[in-house]
PDB file of C-alpha atoms in Angstrom:
ATOM      1  CA  MET Y 813    -253.422 -59.944-143.099  1.00  0.00           C
ATOM      2  CA  SER Y 814    -256.476 -57.883-144.048  1.00  0.00           C
ATOM      3  CA  ILE Y 815    -256.188 -54.110-144.154  1.00  0.00           C
ATOM      4  CA  ASP Y 816    -259.878 -53.512-144.768  1.00  0.00           C
ATOM      5  CA  SER Y 817    -261.864 -54.990-141.912  1.00  0.00           C
ATOM      6  CA  GLY Y 818    -265.247 -53.768-143.116  1.00  0.00           C
ATOM      7  CA  PRO Y 819    -267.578 -54.728-145.931  1.00  0.00           C
ATOM      8  CA  PRO Y 820    -266.859 -53.552-149.502  1.00  0.00           C
ATOM      9  CA  THR Y 821    -267.792 -49.979-150.303  1.00  0.00           C
ATOM     10  CA  PRO Y 822    -271.132 -49.918-152.169  1.00  0.00           C
ATOM     11  CA  PRO Y 823    -270.948 -49.051-155.878  1.00  0.00           C
ATOM     12  CA  GLY Y 824    -271.334 -45.348-156.528  1.00  0.00           C
ATOM     13  CA  THR Y 825    -269.868 -44.273-153.172  1.00  0.00           C
ATOM     14  CA  ARG Y 826    -267.683 -41.187-153.584  1.00  0.00           C
ATOM     15  CA  LEU Y 827    -264.393 -41.182-151.705  1.00  0.00           C
ATOM     16  CA  ALA Y 828    -261.976 -38.627-150.270  1.00  0.00           C
ATOM     17  CA  THR Y 829    -258.238 -38.784-150.994  1.00  0.00           C
ATOM     18  CA  PRO Y 830    -255.227 -37.430-149.090  1.00  0.00           C
ATOM     19  CA  ARG Y 831    -254.735 -34.517-151.566  1.00  0.00           C
ATOM     20  CA  SER Y 832    -258.282 -33.224-151.392  1.00  0.00           C
ATOM     21  CA  ALA Y 833    -261.690 -34.521-152.233  1.00  0.00           C
ATOM     22  CA  SER Y 834    -260.595 -35.225-155.807  1.00  0.00           C
ATOM     23  CA  LEU Y 835    -262.522 -38.495-156.024  1.00  0.00           C
ATOM     24  CA  GLU Y 836    -265.768 -36.918-154.922  1.00  0.00           C
ATOM     25  CA  ASP Y 837    -267.812 -36.743-158.123  1.00  0.00           C
ATOM     26  CA  ASP Y 838    -264.526 -37.312-160.018  1.00  0.00           C
ATOM     27  CA  GLY Y 839    -263.142 -34.057-158.632  1.00  0.00           C
ATOM     28  CA  GLY Y 840    -264.760 -32.159-161.481  1.00  0.00           C
ATOM     29  CA  ARG Y 841    -262.308 -33.794-163.906  1.00  0.00           C
ATOM     30  CA  ILE Y 842    -264.915 -34.570-166.572  1.00  0.00           C
ATOM     31  CA  ALA Y 843    -266.424 -31.078-166.409  1.00  0.00           C
ATOM     32  CA  SER Y 844    -262.937 -29.535-166.512  1.00  0.00           C
ATOM     33  CA  ALA Y 845    -261.957 -31.658-169.530  1.00  0.00           C
ATOM     34  CA  ARG Y 846    -265.171 -30.722-171.359  1.00  0.00           C
ATOM     35  CA  ARG Y 847    -264.592 -27.018-170.623  1.00  0.00           C
ATOM     36  CA  ALA Y 848    -261.014 -27.362-171.901  1.00  0.00           C
ATOM     37  CA  LEU Y 849    -262.273 -28.909-175.139  1.00  0.00           C
ATOM     38  CA  SER Y 850    -264.788 -26.096-175.537  1.00  0.00           C
ATOM     39  CA  ARG Y 851    -262.250 -23.364-174.742  1.00  0.00           C
ATOM     40  CA  ALA Y 852    -259.655 -24.848-177.086  1.00  0.00           C
ATOM     41  CA  GLY Y 853    -262.221 -24.916-179.915  1.00  0.00           C
ATOM     42  CA  VAL Y 854    -260.858 -28.139-181.392  1.00  0.00           C
ATOM     43  CA  ASP Y 855    -262.259 -31.500-182.444  1.00  0.00           C
ATOM     44  CA  GLY Y 856    -260.647 -33.739-179.875  1.00  0.00           C
ATOM     45  CA  GLU Y 857    -260.785 -35.908-176.807  1.00  0.00           C
ATOM     46  CA  VAL Y 858    -259.193 -35.747-173.382  1.00  0.00           C
ATOM     47  CA  TRP Y 859    -258.215 -38.734-171.205  1.00  0.00           C
ATOM     48  CA  VAL Y 860    -257.228 -37.905-167.610  1.00  0.00           C
ATOM     49  CA  ARG Y 861    -255.860 -40.145-164.859  1.00  0.00           C
ATOM     50  CA  ASP Y 862    -255.171 -38.785-161.390  1.00  0.00           C
ATOM     51  CA  ALA Y 863    -253.595 -41.306-159.029  1.00  0.00           C
ATOM     52  CA  GLN Y 864    -252.330 -41.073-155.484  1.00  0.00           C
ATOM     53  CA  ARG Y 865    -250.051 -43.910-154.359  1.00  0.00           C
ATOM     54  CA  ALA Y 866    -248.310 -44.624-151.115  1.00  0.00           C
ATOM     55  CA  PHE Y 867    -245.829 -47.398-150.366  1.00  0.00           C
ATOM     56  CA  ALA Y 868    -244.088 -48.649-147.236  1.00  0.00           C
ATOM     57  CA  ARG Y 869    -241.121 -50.979-147.914  1.00  0.00           C
ATOM     58  CA  PHE Y 870    -239.323 -53.049-145.345  1.00  0.00           C
ATOM     59  CA  GLY Y 871    -236.263 -55.260-145.413  1.00  0.00           C
ATOM     60  CA  SER Y 872    -234.101 -57.058-142.869  1.00  0.00           C
ATOM     61  CA  GLY Y 873    -236.911 -56.705-140.379  1.00  0.00           C
ATOM     62  CA  THR Y 874    -237.123 -52.873-140.413  1.00  0.00           C
ATOM     63  CA  LEU Y 875    -239.038 -50.184-142.263  1.00  0.00           C
ATOM     64  CA  THR Y 876    -236.621 -48.848-144.900  1.00  0.00           C
ATOM     65  CA  GLN Y 877    -238.699 -46.544-147.086  1.00  0.00           C
ATOM     66  CA  HIS Y 878    -241.995 -44.718-147.138  1.00  0.00           C
ATOM     67  CA  VAL Y 879    -243.123 -42.906-150.276  1.00  0.00           C
ATOM     68  CA  GLU Y 880    -246.248 -40.945-151.178  1.00  0.00           C
ATOM     69  CA  LEU Y 881    -246.731 -40.066-154.843  1.00  0.00           C
ATOM     70  CA  CYS Y 882    -249.211 -38.026-156.839  1.00  0.00           C
ATOM     71  CA  GLU Y 883    -249.301 -39.156-160.473  1.00  0.00           C
ATOM     72  CA  PRO Y 884    -251.358 -36.800-162.642  1.00  0.00           C
ATOM     73  CA  PHE Y 885    -251.484 -37.708-166.342  1.00  0.00           C
ATOM     74  CA  ALA Y 886    -253.500 -36.597-169.350  1.00  0.00           C
ATOM     75  CA  MET Y 887    -253.468 -37.551-172.998  1.00  0.00           C
ATOM     76  CA  VAL Y 888    -255.245 -35.382-175.535  1.00  0.00           C
ATOM     77  CA  ARG Y 889    -255.907 -36.173-179.168  1.00  0.00           C
ATOM     78  CA  VAL Y 890    -256.956 -33.588-181.744  1.00  0.00           C
ATOM     79  CA  ALA Y 891    -258.182 -34.098-185.292  1.00  0.00           C
ATOM     80  CA  ARG Y 892    -258.021 -31.650-188.151  1.00  0.00           C
ATOM     81  CA  GLY Y 893    -260.111 -33.480-190.678  1.00  0.00           C
ATOM     82  CA  THR Y 894    -258.439 -36.859-190.729  1.00  0.00           C
ATOM     83  CA  ARG Y 895    -255.075 -35.544-189.492  1.00  0.00           C
ATOM     84  CA  LEU Y 896    -254.451 -36.614-185.893  1.00  0.00           C
ATOM     85  CA  ALA Y 897    -251.988 -35.657-183.183  1.00  0.00           C
ATOM     86  CA  GLU Y 898    -251.586 -36.674-179.566  1.00  0.00           C
ATOM     87  CA  VAL Y 899    -249.951 -34.838-176.660  1.00  0.00           C
ATOM     88  CA  THR Y 900    -249.407 -35.990-173.077  1.00  0.00           C
ATOM     89  CA  THR Y 901    -249.049 -33.797-170.000  1.00  0.00           C
ATOM     90  CA  ASP Y 902    -249.033 -33.912-166.225  1.00  0.00           C
ATOM     91  CA  ALA Y 903    -250.881 -30.568-166.060  1.00  0.00           C
ATOM     92  CA  ILE Y 904    -254.402 -31.909-165.581  1.00  0.00           C
ATOM     93  CA  ASP Y 905    -256.094 -28.659-164.604  1.00  0.00           C
ATOM     94  CA  GLU Y 906    -258.254 -26.902-167.188  1.00  0.00           C
ATOM     95  CA  ALA Y 907    -255.523 -24.479-168.288  1.00  0.00           C
ATOM     96  CA  GLY Y 908    -253.012 -27.318-168.713  1.00  0.00           C
ATOM     97  CA  LEU Y 909    -255.495 -29.307-170.789  1.00  0.00           C
ATOM     98  CA  VAL Y 910    -256.274 -26.299-173.020  1.00  0.00           C
ATOM     99  CA  ASP Y 911    -252.523 -25.816-173.593  1.00  0.00           C
ATOM    100  CA  ALA Y 912    -252.076 -29.506-174.470  1.00  0.00           C
ATOM    101  CA  LEU Y 913    -255.062 -29.356-176.854  1.00  0.00           C
ATOM    102  CA  HIS Y 914    -253.581 -26.296-178.610  1.00  0.00           C
ATOM    103  CA  ARG Y 915    -250.214 -28.064-178.940  1.00  0.00           C
ATOM    104  CA  ALA Y 916    -251.915 -31.160-180.384  1.00  0.00           C
ATOM    105  CA  ALA Y 917    -253.904 -29.007-182.819  1.00  0.00           C
ATOM    106  CA  ALA Y 918    -250.694 -27.385-184.051  1.00  0.00           C
ATOM    107  CA  LEU Y 919    -249.098 -30.805-184.542  1.00  0.00           C
ATOM    108  CA  ALA Y 920    -252.204 -32.221-186.268  1.00  0.00           C
ATOM    109  CA  ALA Y 921    -251.922 -29.585-189.003  1.00  0.00           C
ATOM    110  CA  HIS Y 922    -248.636 -31.264-190.059  1.00  0.00           C
ATOM    111  CA  ALA Y 923    -249.674 -34.904-189.600  1.00  0.00           C
ATOM    112  CA  PRO Y 924    -250.415 -37.138-192.564  1.00  0.00           C
ATOM    113  CA  GLU Y 925    -254.059 -37.829-193.463  1.00  0.00           C
ATOM    114  CA  ASP Y 926    -255.556 -40.953-191.874  1.00  0.00           C
ATOM    115  CA  PRO Y 927    -258.435 -41.926-194.180  1.00  0.00           C
ATOM    116  CA  GLY Y 928    -259.490 -44.690-191.763  1.00  0.00           C
ATOM    117  CA  PHE Y 929    -260.082 -42.284-188.845  1.00  0.00           C
ATOM    118  CA  PRO Y 930    -263.766 -42.671-187.892  1.00  0.00           C
ATOM    119  CA  GLY Y 931    -263.940 -39.643-185.588  1.00  0.00           C
ATOM    120  CA  PHE Y 932    -263.964 -39.530-181.818  1.00  0.00           C
ATOM    121  CA  ALA Y 933    -266.350 -41.493-179.634  1.00  0.00           C
ATOM    122  CA  GLY Y 934    -269.309 -39.389-178.663  1.00  0.00           C
ATOM    123  CA  ASP Y 935    -269.231 -37.315-181.853  1.00  0.00           C
ATOM    124  CA  ASP Y 936    -272.891 -38.255-182.247  1.00  0.00           C
ATOM    125  CA  GLY Y 937    -273.751 -35.664-179.602  1.00  0.00           C
ATOM    126  CA  GLU Y 938    -274.480 -38.119-176.805  1.00  0.00           C
ATOM    127  CA  ALA Y 939    -272.740 -37.086-173.615  1.00  0.00           C
ATOM    128  CA  GLY Y 940    -271.207 -39.854-171.562  1.00  0.00           C
ATOM    129  CA  SER Y 941    -271.853 -40.190-167.857  1.00  0.00           C
ATOM    130  CA  ALA Y 942    -269.581 -41.018-164.978  1.00  0.00           C
ATOM    131  CA  ARG Y 943    -269.481 -44.688-164.058  1.00  0.00           C
ATOM    132  CA  PRO Y 944    -269.745 -45.708-160.426  1.00  0.00           C
ATOM    133  CA  PHE Y 945    -266.690 -47.068-158.656  1.00  0.00           C
ATOM    134  CA  PRO Y 946    -266.397 -50.860-158.836  1.00  0.00           C
ATOM    135  CA  SER Y 947    -267.589 -52.677-155.731  1.00  0.00           C
ATOM    136  CA  ARG Y 948    -264.103 -54.081-155.139  1.00  0.00           C
ATOM    137  CA  PHE Y 949    -262.953 -50.600-154.078  1.00  0.00           C
ATOM    138  CA  ALA Y 950    -262.555 -50.335-150.293  1.00  0.00           C
ATOM    139  CA  ALA Y 951    -262.827 -46.825-148.837  1.00  0.00           C
ATOM    140  CA  ARG Y 952    -261.055 -47.955-145.674  1.00  0.00           C
ATOM    141  CA  THR Y 953    -258.003 -49.097-147.618  1.00  0.00           C
ATOM    142  CA  ALA Y 954    -257.887 -45.933-149.749  1.00  0.00           C
ATOM    143  CA  ALA Y 955    -258.074 -43.748-146.647  1.00  0.00           C
ATOM    144  CA  ILE Y 956    -255.004 -45.257-144.924  1.00  0.00           C
ATOM    145  CA  ASP Y 957    -252.459 -42.521-144.173  1.00  0.00           C
ATOM    146  CA  ALA Y 958    -248.685 -42.730-143.740  1.00  0.00           C
ATOM    147  CA  GLY Y 959    -248.858 -43.357-139.997  1.00  0.00           C
ATOM    148  CA  GLU Y 960    -251.361 -46.178-140.280  1.00  0.00           C
ATOM    149  CA  ARG Y 961    -249.499 -47.762-143.208  1.00  0.00           C
ATOM    150  CA  THR Y 962    -246.229 -47.855-141.245  1.00  0.00           C
ATOM    151  CA  SER Y 963    -248.080 -49.077-138.126  1.00  0.00           C
ATOM    152  CA  ILE Y 964    -249.505 -52.018-140.105  1.00  0.00           C
ATOM    153  CA  VAL Y 965    -246.056 -52.902-141.440  1.00  0.00           C
ATOM    154  CA  ALA Y 966    -244.530 -52.536-137.943  1.00  0.00           C
ATOM    155  CA  ARG Y 967    -247.075 -54.981-136.452  1.00  0.00           C
ATOM    156  CA  VAL Y 968    -246.243 -57.520-139.163  1.00  0.00           C
ATOM    157  CA  LEU Y 969    -242.486 -57.047-138.612  1.00  0.00           C
ATOM    158  CA  ASP Y 970    -242.932 -57.504-134.860  1.00  0.00           C
ATOM    159  CA  ALA Y 971    -244.797 -60.780-135.397  1.00  0.00           C
ATOM    160  CA  ILE Y 972    -242.142 -61.994-137.821  1.00  0.00           C
ATOM    161  CA  ALA Y 973    -239.314 -61.070-135.413  1.00  0.00           C
ATOM    162  CA  ALA Y 974    -241.158 -62.769-132.530  1.00  0.00           C
ATOM    163  CA  ALA Y 975    -241.116 -65.972-134.589  1.00  0.00           C
ATOM    164  CA  GLY Y 976    -237.317 -65.656-134.965  1.00  0.00           C
ATOM    165  CA  LEU Y 977    -237.525 -64.736-138.650  1.00  0.00           C
ATOM    166  CA  VAL Y 978    -236.510 -61.722-140.743  1.00  0.00           C
ATOM    167  CA  GLY Y 979    -239.155 -60.042-142.892  1.00  0.00           C
ATOM    168  CA  ALA Y 980    -239.064 -58.196-146.188  1.00  0.00           C
ATOM    169  CA  GLY Y 981    -241.806 -56.800-148.419  1.00  0.00           C
ATOM    170  CA  GLY Y 982    -244.048 -53.806-148.886  1.00  0.00           C
ATOM    171  CA  LEU Y 983    -247.514 -52.369-148.493  1.00  0.00           C
ATOM    172  CA  GLU Y 984    -249.015 -50.156-151.196  1.00  0.00           C
ATOM    173  CA  THR Y 985    -252.255 -48.202-151.297  1.00  0.00           C
ATOM    174  CA  ARG Y 986    -253.640 -46.481-154.374  1.00  0.00           C
ATOM    175  CA  ALA Y 987    -256.574 -44.250-155.205  1.00  0.00           C
ATOM    176  CA  GLU Y 988    -257.172 -43.382-158.856  1.00  0.00           C
ATOM    177  CA  THR Y 989    -259.624 -41.344-160.898  1.00  0.00           C
ATOM    178  CA  THR Y 990    -259.895 -41.866-164.658  1.00  0.00           C
ATOM    179  CA  CYS Y 991    -262.158 -39.956-167.024  1.00  0.00           C
ATOM    180  CA  VAL Y 992    -262.594 -39.376-170.753  1.00  0.00           C
ATOM    181  CA  ALA Y 993    -264.233 -36.366-172.364  1.00  0.00           C
TER     182      ALA Y 993
END
């Protein structure tokens, strides 16, 4: 069974997600992370992942569960000289990132020296740029909503039942944004 009946989405195409347009131009995640670094006034880096997942599970020939999840996650690292600390959070907005950076800075002050720490990537002043989405990403698949997902599973279950069999399995869709600043 193919969910995406069209051609692959061209590289660089920006996509909409169920929560908002958070994948359009990375949802401003890189700019927000850079502002957080600037506002926190620390030597650090921010890694953000924002994922939206949905899953329809079926067993004994019927739909048994439908779940939609938002999975925000950020990891920040801060250096004070060669002392490093890392903090994780699910608050991926600018204020949440600033708070995490401040907490990491406070922890770094008490961390042991790491003489092998070479500094953060990009410390040479070169700003990174957003990478285009890989061509394997299918906008049609990412855009499937709860009703369509359960409809797809129902059609499969109907075909299985018509053959005199009992079906079990699941259908998951996922859209994810990842950025580093």
